[in-house]
mmCIF file of C-alpha atoms in Angstrom:
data_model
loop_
_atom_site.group_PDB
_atom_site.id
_atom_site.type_symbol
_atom_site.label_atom_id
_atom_site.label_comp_id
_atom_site.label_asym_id
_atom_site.label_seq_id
_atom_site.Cartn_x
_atom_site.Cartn_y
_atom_site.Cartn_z
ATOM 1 C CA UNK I 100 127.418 105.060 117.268
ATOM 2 C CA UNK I 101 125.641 101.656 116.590
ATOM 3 C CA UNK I 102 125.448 99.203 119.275
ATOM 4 C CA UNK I 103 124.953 95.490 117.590
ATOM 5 C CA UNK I 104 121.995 93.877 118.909
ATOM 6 C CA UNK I 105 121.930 89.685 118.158
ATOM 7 C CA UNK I 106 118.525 88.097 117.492
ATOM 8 C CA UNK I 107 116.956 85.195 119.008
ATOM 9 C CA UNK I 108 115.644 82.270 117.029
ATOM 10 C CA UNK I 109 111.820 81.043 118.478
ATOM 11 C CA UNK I 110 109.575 77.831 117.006
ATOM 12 C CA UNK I 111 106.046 76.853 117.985
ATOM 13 C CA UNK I 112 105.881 73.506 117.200
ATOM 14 C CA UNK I 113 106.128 73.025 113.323
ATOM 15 C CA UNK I 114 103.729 76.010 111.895
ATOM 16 C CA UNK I 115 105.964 78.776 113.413
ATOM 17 C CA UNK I 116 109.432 80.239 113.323
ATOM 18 C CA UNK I 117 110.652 83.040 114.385
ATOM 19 C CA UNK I 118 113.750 85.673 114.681
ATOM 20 C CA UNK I 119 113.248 87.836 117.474
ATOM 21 C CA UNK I 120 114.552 90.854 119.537
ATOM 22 C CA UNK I 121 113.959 91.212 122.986
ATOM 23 C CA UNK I 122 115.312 91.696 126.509
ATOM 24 C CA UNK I 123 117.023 95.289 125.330
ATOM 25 C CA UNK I 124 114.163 97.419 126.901
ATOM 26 C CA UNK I 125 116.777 100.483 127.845
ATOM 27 C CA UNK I 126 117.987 100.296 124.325
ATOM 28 C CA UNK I 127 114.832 100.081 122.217
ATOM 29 C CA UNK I 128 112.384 102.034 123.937
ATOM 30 C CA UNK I 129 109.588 101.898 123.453
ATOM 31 C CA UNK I 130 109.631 99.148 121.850
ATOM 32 C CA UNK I 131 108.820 96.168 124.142
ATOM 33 C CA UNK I 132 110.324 93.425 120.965
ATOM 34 C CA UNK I 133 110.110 92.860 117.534
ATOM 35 C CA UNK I 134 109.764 89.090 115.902
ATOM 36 C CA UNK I 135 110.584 88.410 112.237
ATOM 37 C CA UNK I 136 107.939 85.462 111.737
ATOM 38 C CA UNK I 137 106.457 83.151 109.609
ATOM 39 C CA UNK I 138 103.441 81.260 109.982
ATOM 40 C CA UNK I 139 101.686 78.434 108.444
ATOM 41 C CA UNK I 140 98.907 77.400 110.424
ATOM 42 C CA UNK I 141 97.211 77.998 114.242
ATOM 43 C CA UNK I 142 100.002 78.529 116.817
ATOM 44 C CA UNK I 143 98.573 80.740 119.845
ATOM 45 C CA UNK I 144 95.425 79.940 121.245
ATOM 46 C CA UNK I 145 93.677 83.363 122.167
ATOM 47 C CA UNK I 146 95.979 84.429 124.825
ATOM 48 C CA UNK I 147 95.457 88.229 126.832
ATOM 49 C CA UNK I 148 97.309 91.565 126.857
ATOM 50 C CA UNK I 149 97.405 94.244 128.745
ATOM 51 C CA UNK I 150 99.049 98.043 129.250
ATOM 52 C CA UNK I 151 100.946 97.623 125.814
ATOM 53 C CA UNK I 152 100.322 97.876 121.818
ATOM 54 C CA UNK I 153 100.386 94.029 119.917
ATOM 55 C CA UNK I 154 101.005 95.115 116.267
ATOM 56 C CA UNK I 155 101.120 92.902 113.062
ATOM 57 C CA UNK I 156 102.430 94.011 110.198
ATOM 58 C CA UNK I 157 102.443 91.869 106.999
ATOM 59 C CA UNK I 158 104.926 91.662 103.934
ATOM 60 C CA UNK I 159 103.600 91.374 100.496
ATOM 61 C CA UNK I 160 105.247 88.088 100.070
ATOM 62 C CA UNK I 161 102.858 86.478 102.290
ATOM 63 C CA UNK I 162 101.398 83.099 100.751
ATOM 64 C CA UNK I 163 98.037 84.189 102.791
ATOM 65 C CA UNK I 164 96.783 86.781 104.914
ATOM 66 C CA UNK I 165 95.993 86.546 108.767
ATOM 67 C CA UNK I 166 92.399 86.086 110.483
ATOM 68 C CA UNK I 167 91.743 88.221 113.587
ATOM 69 C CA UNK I 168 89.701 87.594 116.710
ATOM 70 C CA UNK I 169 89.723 89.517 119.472
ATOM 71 C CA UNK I 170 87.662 90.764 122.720
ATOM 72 C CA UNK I 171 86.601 93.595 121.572
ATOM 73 C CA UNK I 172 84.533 92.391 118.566
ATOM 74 C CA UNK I 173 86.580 92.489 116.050
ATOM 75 C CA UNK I 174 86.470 89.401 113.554
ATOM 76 C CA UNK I 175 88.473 90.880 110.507
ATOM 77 C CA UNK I 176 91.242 89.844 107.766
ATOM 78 C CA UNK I 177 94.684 91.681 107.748
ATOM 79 C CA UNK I 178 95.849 91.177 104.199
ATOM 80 C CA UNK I 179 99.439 91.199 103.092
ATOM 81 C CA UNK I 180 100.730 94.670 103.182
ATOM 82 C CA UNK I 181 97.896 95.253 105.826
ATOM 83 C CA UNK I 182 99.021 96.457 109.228
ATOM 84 C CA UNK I 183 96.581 95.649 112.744
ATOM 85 C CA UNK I 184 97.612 97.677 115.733
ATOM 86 C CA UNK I 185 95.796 96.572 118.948
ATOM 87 C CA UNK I 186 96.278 98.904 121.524
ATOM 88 C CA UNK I 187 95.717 96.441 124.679
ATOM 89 C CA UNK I 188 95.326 99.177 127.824
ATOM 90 C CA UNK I 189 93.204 97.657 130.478
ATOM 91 C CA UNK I 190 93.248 94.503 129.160
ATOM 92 C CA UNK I 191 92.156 92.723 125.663
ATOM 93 C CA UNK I 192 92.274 88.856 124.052
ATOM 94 C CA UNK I 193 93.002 87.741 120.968
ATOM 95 C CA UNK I 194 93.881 85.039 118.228
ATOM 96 C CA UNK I 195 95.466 85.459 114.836
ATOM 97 C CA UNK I 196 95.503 82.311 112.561
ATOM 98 C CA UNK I 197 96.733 82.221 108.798
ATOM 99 C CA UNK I 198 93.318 82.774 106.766
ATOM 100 C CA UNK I 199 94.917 79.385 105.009
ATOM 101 C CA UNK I 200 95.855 76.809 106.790
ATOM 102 C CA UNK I 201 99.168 75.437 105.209
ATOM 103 C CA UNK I 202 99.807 78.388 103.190
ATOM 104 C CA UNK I 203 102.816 80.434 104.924
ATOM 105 C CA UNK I 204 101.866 84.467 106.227
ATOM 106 C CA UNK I 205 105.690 85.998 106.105
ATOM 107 C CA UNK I 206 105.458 89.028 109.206
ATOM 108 C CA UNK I 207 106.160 90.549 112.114
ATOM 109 C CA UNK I 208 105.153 91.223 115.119
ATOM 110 C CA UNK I 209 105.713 93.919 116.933
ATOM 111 C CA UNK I 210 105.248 94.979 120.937
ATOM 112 C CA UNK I 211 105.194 98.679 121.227
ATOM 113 C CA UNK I 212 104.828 100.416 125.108
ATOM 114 C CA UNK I 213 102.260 102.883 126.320
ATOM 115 C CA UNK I 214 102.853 106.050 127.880
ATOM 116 C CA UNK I 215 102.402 105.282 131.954
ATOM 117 C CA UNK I 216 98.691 107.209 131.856
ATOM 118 C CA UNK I 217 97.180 105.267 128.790
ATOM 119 C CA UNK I 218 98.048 101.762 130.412
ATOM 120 C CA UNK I 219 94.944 101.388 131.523
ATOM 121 C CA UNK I 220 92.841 103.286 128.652
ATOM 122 C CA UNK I 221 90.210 101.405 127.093
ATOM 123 C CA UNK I 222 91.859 98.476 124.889
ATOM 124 C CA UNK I 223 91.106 99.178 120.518
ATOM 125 C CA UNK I 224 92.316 98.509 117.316
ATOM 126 C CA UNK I 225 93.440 100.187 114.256
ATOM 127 C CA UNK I 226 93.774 98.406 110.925
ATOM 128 C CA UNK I 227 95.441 100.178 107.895
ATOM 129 C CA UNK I 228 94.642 98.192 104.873
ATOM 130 C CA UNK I 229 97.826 97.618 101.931
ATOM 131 C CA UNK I 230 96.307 100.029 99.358
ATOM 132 C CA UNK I 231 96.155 103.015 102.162
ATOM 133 C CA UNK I 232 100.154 102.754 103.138
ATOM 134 C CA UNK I 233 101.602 105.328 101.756
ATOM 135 C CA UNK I 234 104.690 104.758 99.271
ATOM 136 C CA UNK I 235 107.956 107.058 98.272
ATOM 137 C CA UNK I 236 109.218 106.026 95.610
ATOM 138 C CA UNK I 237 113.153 107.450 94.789
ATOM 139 C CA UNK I 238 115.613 106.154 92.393
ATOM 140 C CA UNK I 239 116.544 102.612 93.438
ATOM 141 C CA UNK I 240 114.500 102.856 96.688
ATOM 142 C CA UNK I 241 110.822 101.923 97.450
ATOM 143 C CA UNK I 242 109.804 103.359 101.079
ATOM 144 C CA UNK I 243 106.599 101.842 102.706
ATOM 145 C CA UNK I 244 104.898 103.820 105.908
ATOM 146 C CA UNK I 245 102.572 102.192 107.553
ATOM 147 C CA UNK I 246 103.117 104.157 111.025
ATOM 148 C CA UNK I 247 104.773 107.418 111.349
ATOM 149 C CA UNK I 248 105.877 109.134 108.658
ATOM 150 C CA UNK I 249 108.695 109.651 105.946
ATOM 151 C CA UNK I 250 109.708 113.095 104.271
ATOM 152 C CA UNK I 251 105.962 114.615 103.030
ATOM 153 C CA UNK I 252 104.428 111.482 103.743
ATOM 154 C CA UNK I 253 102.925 110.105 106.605
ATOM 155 C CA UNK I 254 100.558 107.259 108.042
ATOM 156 C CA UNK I 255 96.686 107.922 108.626
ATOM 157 C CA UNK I 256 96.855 106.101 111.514
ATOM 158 C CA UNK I 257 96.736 108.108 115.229
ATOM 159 C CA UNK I 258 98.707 106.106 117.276
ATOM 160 C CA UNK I 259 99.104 106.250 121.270
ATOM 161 C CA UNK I 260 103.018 105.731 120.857
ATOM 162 C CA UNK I 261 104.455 107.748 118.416
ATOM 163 C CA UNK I 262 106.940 105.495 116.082
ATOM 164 C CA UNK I 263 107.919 105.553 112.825
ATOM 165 C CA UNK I 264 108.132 101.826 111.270
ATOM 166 C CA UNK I 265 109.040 101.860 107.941
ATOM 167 C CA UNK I 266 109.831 98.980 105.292
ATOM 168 C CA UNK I 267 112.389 99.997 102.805
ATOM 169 C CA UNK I 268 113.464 98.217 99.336
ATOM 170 C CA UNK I 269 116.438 98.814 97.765
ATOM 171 C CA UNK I 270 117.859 97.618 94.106
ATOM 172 C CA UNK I 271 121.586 96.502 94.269
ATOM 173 C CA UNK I 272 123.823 99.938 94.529
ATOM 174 C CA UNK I 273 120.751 102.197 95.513
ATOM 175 C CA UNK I 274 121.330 104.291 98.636
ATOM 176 C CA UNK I 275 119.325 105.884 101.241
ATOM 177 C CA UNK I 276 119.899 108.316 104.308
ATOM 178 C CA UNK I 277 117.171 107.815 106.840
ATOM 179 C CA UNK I 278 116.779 111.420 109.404
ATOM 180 C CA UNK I 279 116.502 109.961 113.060
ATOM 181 C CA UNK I 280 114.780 112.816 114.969
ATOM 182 C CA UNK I 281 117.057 114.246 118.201
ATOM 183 C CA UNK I 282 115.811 112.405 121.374
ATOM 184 C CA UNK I 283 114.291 108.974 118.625
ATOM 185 C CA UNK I 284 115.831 105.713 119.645
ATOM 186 C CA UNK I 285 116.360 103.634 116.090
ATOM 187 C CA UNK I 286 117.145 100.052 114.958
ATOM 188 C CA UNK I 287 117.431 98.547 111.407
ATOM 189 C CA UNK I 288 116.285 94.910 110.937
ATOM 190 C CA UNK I 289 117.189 93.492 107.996
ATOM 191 C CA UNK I 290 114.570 91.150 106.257
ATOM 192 C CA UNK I 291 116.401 89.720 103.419
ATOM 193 C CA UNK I 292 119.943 90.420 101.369
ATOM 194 C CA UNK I 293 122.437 91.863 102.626
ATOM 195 C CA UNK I 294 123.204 95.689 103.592
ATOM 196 C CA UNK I 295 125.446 98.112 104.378
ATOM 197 C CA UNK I 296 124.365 100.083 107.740
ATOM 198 C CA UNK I 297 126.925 103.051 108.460
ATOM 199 C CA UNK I 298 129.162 101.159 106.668
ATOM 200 C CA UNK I 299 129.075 98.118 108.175
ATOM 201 C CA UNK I 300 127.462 95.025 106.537
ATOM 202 C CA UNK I 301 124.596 93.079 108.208
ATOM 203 C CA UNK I 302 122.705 90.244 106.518
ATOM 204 C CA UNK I 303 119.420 88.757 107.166
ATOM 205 C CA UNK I 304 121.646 85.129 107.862
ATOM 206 C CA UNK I 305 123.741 86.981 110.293
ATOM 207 C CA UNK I 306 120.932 87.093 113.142
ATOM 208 C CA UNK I 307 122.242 90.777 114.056
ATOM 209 C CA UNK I 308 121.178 94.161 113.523
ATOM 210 C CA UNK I 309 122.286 97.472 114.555
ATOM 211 C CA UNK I 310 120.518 99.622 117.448
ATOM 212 C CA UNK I 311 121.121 103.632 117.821
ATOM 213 C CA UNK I 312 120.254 104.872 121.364
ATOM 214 C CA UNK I 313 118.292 108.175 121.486
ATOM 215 C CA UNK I 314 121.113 111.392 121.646
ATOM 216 C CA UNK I 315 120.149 114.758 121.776
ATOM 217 C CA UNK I 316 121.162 115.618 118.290
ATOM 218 C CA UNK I 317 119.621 114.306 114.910
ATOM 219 C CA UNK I 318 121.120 111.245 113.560
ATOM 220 C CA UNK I 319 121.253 110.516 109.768
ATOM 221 C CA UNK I 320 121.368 106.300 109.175
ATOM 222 C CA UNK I 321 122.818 105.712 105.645
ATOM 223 C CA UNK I 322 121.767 102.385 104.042
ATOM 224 C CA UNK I 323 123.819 101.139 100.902
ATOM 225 C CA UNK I 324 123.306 98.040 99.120
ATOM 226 C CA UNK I 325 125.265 96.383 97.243
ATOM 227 C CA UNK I 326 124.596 92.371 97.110
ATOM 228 C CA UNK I 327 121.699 92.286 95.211
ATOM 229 C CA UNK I 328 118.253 93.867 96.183
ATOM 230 C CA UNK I 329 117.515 93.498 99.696
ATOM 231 C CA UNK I 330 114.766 95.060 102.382
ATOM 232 C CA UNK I 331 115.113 96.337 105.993
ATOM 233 C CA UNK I 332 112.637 97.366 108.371
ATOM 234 C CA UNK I 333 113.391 100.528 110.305
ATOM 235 C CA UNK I 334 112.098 101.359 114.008
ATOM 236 C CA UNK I 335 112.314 104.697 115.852
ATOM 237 C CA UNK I 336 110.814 106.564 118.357
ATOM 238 C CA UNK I 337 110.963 108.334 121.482
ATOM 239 C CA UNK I 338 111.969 106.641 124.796
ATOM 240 C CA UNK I 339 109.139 106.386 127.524
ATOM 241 C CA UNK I 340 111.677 105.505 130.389
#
């Protein structure tokens, strides 16, 4: 059974905004927080991490893509439908700006937890450009995978946490079932239109989302929607404790 999860609304002065989930580590492991963002100009300053993954993902939609900076010499452009995944370990800095000021990068980003003996690994990156996700395409339903993996497909990248994070489109009346391996935490959060979840209807207005602790059988999450088109995000993966 779902438990509903509410998300938190977060603004950096007036180029950021933000709908975020946090402070449910026992429920979302390992997954540190997610935030549903947009951007339209410099917000952070570069700013340090350590003993965790900082991911970016970006949504087609975006207006511009995102400039990244970082300690470990990386000076790079994630493009819409581009994914960055900095693995932080001992310690690394960064700074991601829009690559156009005033023009809005539509996102999110996403905290993912290390296993306790790679906390201190050497910090790197991993970038997985929009033409190399791979995409299932089923009747009504368009399935991105930029980490983890999705029927026959999965993502080139080697991560040091293994997730699955998933963007999935659906046309209005299309249905999916989404396998949740046994012992895989999940949570679906909606990005826009409305959907049903088990069932039960959640909306991207509605600030909540539904989160499915790990069990020790497989779960099967059925989406359904039927107001329109709409897109989710889906998160799983196995607890670290």
């Amino acid at each position: 059974m779902a438990y509903i999860a509410s998300l938190q609304r977060a603004n950096h002065g007036s180029h950021f905004r933000a709908f975020g989930l946090r402070g449910m580590p026992g429920m979302i492991d390992p997954f540190l927080g997610v935030d549903h963002a947009w951007m339209s100009g410099p917000t952070f300053p570069p700013h340090p991490h350590s003993g965790f993954s900082a991911v970016s993902y970006l949504f087609l939609d975006s207006e511009t893509g995102i400039i990244n900076r970082d300690s470990v010499g990386n000076h790079n452009l994630i493009q819409p439908g581009g994914l960055h995944w900095a693995t932080a370990g001992s310690g690394i800095v960064h700074e991601e700006v829009p690559a156009e000021n005033g023009k809005t990068v539509h996102s999110l980003q996403i905290f993912v937890n290390l296993p306790q003996e790679r906390r201190n690994m050497e910090p790197f990156t991993l970038t997985l450009e929009p033409q190399d996700v791979p995409i299932a395409q089923l009747p009504g339903v368009r399935v991105r995978v930029p980490a983890g993996s999705f029927r026959e497909l999965y993502s080139p990248l080697k991560l040091p946490t293994d997730v699955t994070i998933l963007e999935v489109s659906l046309d209005d009346h299309a249905e999916l079932s989404l396998p949740i391996e046994s012992g895989h935490c999940a949570f679906i959060m909606p990005i826009f239109g409305t959907i049903s979840v088990d069932g039960q209807s959640f909306g991207f207005s509605d600030l909540k989302l539904p989160v499915y602790p790990a069990q020790d059988i497989p779960q099967v999450i059925t989406l359904h929607s039927s107001g329109g088109t709409s897109k989710v995000m889906l998160f799983s993966g196995r607890p670290l404790n």
